[in-house]
CSV table of C-alpha atoms in Angstrom, one decimal:
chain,number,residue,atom,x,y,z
A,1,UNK,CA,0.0,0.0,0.0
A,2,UNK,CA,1.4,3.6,-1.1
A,3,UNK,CA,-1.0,5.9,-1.3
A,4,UNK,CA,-3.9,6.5,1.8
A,5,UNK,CA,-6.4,9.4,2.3
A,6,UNK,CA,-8.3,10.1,5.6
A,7,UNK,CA,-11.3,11.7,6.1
A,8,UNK,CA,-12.6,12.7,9.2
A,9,UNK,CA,-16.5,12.7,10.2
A,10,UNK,CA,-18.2,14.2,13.1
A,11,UNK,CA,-21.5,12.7,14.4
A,12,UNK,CA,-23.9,13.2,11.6
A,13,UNK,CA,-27.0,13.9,14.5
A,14,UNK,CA,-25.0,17.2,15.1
A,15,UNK,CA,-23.8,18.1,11.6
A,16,UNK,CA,-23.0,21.2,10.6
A,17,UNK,CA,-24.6,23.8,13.5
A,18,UNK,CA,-23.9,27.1,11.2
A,19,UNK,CA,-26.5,26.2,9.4
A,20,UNK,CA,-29.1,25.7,12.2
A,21,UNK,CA,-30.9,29.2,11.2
A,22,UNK,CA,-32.2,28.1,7.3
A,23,UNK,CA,-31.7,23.9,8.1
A,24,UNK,CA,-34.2,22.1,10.8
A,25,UNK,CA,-31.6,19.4,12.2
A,26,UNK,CA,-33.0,16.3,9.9
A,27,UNK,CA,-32.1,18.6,7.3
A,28,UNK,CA,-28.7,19.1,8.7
A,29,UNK,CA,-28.3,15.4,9.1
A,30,UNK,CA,-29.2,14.4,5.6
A,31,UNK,CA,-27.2,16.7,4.3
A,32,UNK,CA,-24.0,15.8,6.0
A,33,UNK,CA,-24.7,12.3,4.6
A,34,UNK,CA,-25.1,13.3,1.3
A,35,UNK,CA,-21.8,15.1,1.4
A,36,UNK,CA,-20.2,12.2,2.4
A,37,UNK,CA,-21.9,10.3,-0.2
A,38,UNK,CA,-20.2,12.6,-2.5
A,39,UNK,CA,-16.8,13.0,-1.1
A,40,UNK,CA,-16.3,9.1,-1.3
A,41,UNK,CA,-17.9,8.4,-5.1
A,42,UNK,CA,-15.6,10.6,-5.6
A,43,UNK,CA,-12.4,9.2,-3.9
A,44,UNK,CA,-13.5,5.7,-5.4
A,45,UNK,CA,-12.6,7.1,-9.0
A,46,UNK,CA,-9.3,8.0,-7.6
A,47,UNK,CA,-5.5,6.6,-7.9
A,48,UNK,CA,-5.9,6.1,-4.2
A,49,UNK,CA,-4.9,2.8,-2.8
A,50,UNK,CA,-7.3,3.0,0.4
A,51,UNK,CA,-9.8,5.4,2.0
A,52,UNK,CA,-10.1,5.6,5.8
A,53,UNK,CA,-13.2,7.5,7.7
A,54,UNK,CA,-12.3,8.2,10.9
A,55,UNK,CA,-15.7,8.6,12.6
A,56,UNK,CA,-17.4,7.0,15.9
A,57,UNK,CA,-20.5,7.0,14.3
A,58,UNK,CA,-22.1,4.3,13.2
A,59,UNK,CA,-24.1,6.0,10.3
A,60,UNK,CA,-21.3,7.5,9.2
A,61,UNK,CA,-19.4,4.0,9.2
A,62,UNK,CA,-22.3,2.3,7.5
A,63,UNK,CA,-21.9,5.0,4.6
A,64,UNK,CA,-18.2,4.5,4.7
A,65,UNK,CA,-18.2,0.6,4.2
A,66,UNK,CA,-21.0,1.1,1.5
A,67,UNK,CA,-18.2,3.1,-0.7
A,68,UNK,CA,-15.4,0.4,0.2
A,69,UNK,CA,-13.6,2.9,2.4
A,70,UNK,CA,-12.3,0.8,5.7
A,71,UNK,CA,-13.3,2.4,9.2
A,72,UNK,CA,-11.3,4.1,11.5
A,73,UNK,CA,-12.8,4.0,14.5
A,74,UNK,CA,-12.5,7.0,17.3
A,75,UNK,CA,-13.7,6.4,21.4
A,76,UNK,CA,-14.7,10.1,20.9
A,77,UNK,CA,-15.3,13.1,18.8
A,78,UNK,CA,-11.9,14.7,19.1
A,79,UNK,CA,-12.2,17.3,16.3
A,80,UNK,CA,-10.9,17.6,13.0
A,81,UNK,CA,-7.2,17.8,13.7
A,82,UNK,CA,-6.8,15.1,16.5
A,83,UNK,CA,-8.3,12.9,14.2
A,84,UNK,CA,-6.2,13.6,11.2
A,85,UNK,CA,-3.2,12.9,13.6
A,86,UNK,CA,-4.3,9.7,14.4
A,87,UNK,CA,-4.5,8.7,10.6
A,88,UNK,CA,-1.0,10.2,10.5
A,89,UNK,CA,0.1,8.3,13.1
A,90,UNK,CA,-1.3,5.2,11.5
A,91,UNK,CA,0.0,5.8,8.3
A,92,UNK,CA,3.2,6.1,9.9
A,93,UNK,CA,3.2,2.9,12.0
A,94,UNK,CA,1.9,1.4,8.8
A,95,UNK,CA,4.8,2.3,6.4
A,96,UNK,CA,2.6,3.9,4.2
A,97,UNK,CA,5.0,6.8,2.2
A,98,UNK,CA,2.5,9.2,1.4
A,99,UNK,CA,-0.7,10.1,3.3
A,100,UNK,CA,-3.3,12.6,2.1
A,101,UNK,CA,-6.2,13.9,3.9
A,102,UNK,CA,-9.4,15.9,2.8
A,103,UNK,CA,-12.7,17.1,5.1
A,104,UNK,CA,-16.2,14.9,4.7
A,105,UNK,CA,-18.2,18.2,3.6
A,106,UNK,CA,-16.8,19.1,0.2
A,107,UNK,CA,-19.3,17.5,-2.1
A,108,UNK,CA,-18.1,19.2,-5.5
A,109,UNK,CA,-14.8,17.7,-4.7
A,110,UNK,CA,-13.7,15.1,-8.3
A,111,UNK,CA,-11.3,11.9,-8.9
A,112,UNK,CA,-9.1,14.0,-11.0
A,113,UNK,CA,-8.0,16.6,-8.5
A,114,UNK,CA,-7.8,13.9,-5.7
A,115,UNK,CA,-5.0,12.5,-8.4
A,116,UNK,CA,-3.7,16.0,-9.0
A,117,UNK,CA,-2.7,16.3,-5.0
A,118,UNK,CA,-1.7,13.2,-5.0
A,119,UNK,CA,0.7,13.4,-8.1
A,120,UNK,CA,2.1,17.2,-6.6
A,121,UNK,CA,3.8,14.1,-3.6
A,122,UNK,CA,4.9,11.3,-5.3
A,123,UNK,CA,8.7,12.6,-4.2
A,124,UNK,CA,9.5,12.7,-0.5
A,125,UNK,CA,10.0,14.8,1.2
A,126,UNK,CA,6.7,16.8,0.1
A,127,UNK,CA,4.4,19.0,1.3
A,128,UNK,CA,1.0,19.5,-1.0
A,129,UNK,CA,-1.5,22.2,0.0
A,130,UNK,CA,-5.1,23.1,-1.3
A,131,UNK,CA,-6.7,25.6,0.2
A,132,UNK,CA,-11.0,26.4,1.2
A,133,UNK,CA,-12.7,28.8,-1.0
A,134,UNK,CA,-11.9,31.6,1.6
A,135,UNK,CA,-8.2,31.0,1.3
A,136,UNK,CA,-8.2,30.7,4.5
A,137,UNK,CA,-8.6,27.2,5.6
A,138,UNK,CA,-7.0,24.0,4.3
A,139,UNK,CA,-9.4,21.4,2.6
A,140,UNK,CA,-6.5,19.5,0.9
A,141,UNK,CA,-2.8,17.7,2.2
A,142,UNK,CA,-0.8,15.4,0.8
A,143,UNK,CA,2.4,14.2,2.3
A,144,UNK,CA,5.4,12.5,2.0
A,145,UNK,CA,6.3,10.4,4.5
A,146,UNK,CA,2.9,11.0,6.5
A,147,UNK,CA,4.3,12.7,9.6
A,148,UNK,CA,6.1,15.3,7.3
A,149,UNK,CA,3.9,18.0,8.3
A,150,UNK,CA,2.2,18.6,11.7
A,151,UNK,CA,-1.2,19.9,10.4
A,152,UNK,CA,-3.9,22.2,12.9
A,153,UNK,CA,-7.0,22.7,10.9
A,154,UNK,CA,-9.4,25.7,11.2
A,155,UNK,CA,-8.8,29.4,9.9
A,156,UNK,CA,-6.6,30.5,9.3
A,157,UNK,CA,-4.5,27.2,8.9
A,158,UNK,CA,-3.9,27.5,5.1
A,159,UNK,CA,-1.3,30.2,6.0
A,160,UNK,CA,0.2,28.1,9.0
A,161,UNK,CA,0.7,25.0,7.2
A,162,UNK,CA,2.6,27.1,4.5
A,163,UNK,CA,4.8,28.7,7.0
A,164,UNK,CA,5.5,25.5,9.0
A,165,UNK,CA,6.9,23.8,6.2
A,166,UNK,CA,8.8,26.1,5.0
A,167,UNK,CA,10.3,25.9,8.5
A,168,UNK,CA,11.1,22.8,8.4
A,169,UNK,CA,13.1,23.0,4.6
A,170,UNK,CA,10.4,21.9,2.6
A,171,UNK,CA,8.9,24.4,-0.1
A,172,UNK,CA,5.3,23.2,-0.2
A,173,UNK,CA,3.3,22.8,-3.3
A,174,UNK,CA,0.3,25.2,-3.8
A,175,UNK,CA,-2.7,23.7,-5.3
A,176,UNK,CA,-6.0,25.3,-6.5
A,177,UNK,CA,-8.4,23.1,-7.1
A,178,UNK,CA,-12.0,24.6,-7.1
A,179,UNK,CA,-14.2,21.2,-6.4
A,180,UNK,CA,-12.6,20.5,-3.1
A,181,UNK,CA,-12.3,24.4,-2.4
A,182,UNK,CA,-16.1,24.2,-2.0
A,183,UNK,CA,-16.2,23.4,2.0
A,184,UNK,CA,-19.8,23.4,2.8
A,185,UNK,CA,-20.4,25.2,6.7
A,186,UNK,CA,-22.8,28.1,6.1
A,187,UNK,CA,-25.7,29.4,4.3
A,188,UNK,CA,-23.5,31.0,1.8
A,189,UNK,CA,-22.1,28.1,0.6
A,190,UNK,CA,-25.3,26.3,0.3
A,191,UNK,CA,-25.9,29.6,-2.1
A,192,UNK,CA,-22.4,28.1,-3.8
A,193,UNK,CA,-23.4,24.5,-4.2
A,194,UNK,CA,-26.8,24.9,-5.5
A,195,UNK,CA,-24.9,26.6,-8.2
A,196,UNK,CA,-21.7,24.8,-8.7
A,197,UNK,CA,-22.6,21.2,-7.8
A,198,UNK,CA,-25.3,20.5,-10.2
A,199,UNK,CA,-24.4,16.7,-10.7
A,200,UNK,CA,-24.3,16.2,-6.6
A,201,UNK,CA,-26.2,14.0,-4.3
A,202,UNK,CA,-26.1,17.2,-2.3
A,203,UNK,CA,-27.7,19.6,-4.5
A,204,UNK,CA,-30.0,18.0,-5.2
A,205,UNK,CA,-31.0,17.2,-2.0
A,206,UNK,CA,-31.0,20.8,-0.9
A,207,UNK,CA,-32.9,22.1,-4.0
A,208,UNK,CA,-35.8,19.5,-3.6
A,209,UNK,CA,-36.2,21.3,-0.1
A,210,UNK,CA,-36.7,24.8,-2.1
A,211,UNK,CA,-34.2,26.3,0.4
A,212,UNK,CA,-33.6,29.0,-2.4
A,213,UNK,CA,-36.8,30.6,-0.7
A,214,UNK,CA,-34.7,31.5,2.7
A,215,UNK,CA,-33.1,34.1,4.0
A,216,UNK,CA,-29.6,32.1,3.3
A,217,UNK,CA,-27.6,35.3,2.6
């Protein structure tokens, strides 16, 4: 095995509490699924050679074994970074060279720019980074070996990662890759995906609730 990609999932029943003012929490719930839907058809087109969801839900895991991705299981809802450590740990006591991480919630996300991150780290040591839409936060890694890079997610990490490796003598690779900048978290970027993710579970989920009626900007 080269080549692994980790995607860490929060509890579904809580999913996604910036949008609690134009989604009731069912809403919220479904759509978080359908993301993750999305993320992994995705990732299965890809030159990856496994997917792990790192999740303690067991909806979440059900969805994850459905797209053939294998389930890392957490004892409790760390957040996004301490769970993206312990897949770099893994990956790491595994032997695996080159690890590569994305969020659950970036539905318009394709196979082709998963292969484009993963190409930018084929030689070690690398540092690969795509940023969110905002250019603020960090939606795509790939490196090589996995514990090249220690990564802290949330804005304004896109800047941090940069600077840290360049700290530690690696010039990182920049990538822009507008699928997987699409980070779904408020009601403006449910304004984004209605228009951007046309061919998406999760578009169309959202438009066949006629949230385009809401206050969502």
């Amino acid at each position: 095995m080269n080549t692994v990609l980790a995607v860490p999932v929060k509890d579904l029943v809580n999913a996604k509490q910036r949008l609690v003012p134009v989604l009731a929490q069912e809403e919220r719930r479904a759509l978080a699924a359908a993301m993750l839907e999305d993320v992994l058809a995705a990732l299965a087109g890809a030159r990856l050679d496994a997917v792990w969801v790192v999740t303690r839900d067991d909806a979440v895991s059900a969805i994850a074994r459905r797209f053939g991705a294998v389930v890392v299981t957490e004892a409790e809802n760390r957040g996004h970074t301490a769970a993206v450590a312990a897949a770099q740990a893994r990956a790491v006591d595994s032997g695996i060279p080159l690890f590569t991480t994305i969020p659950g919630d970036v539905p318009c996300v394709t196979a082709n720019e998963i292969d484009a991150l993963v190409d930018a780290a084929t030689t070690a040591p690398a540092v690969v980074l795509a940023a969110s839409r905002s250019g603020l936060g960090t939606n795509g890694v790939a490196l090589a070996p996995p514990d090249a890079l220690r990564l802290r997610f949330g804005e304004p990490s896109f800047e941090s990662h940069v600077a840290a490796a360049r700290a530690r003598g690696i010039e990182p690779r920049l990538l822009h890759l507008p699928g997987l900048a699409l980070d779904v978290d408020g009601p403006d970027d449910l304004v984004a995906l209605l228009a951007e993710g046309a061919n998406t579970r999760s578009a169309s989920l959202v438009a066949s609730w006629h949230v385009g009626v809401r206050e969502l900007k």
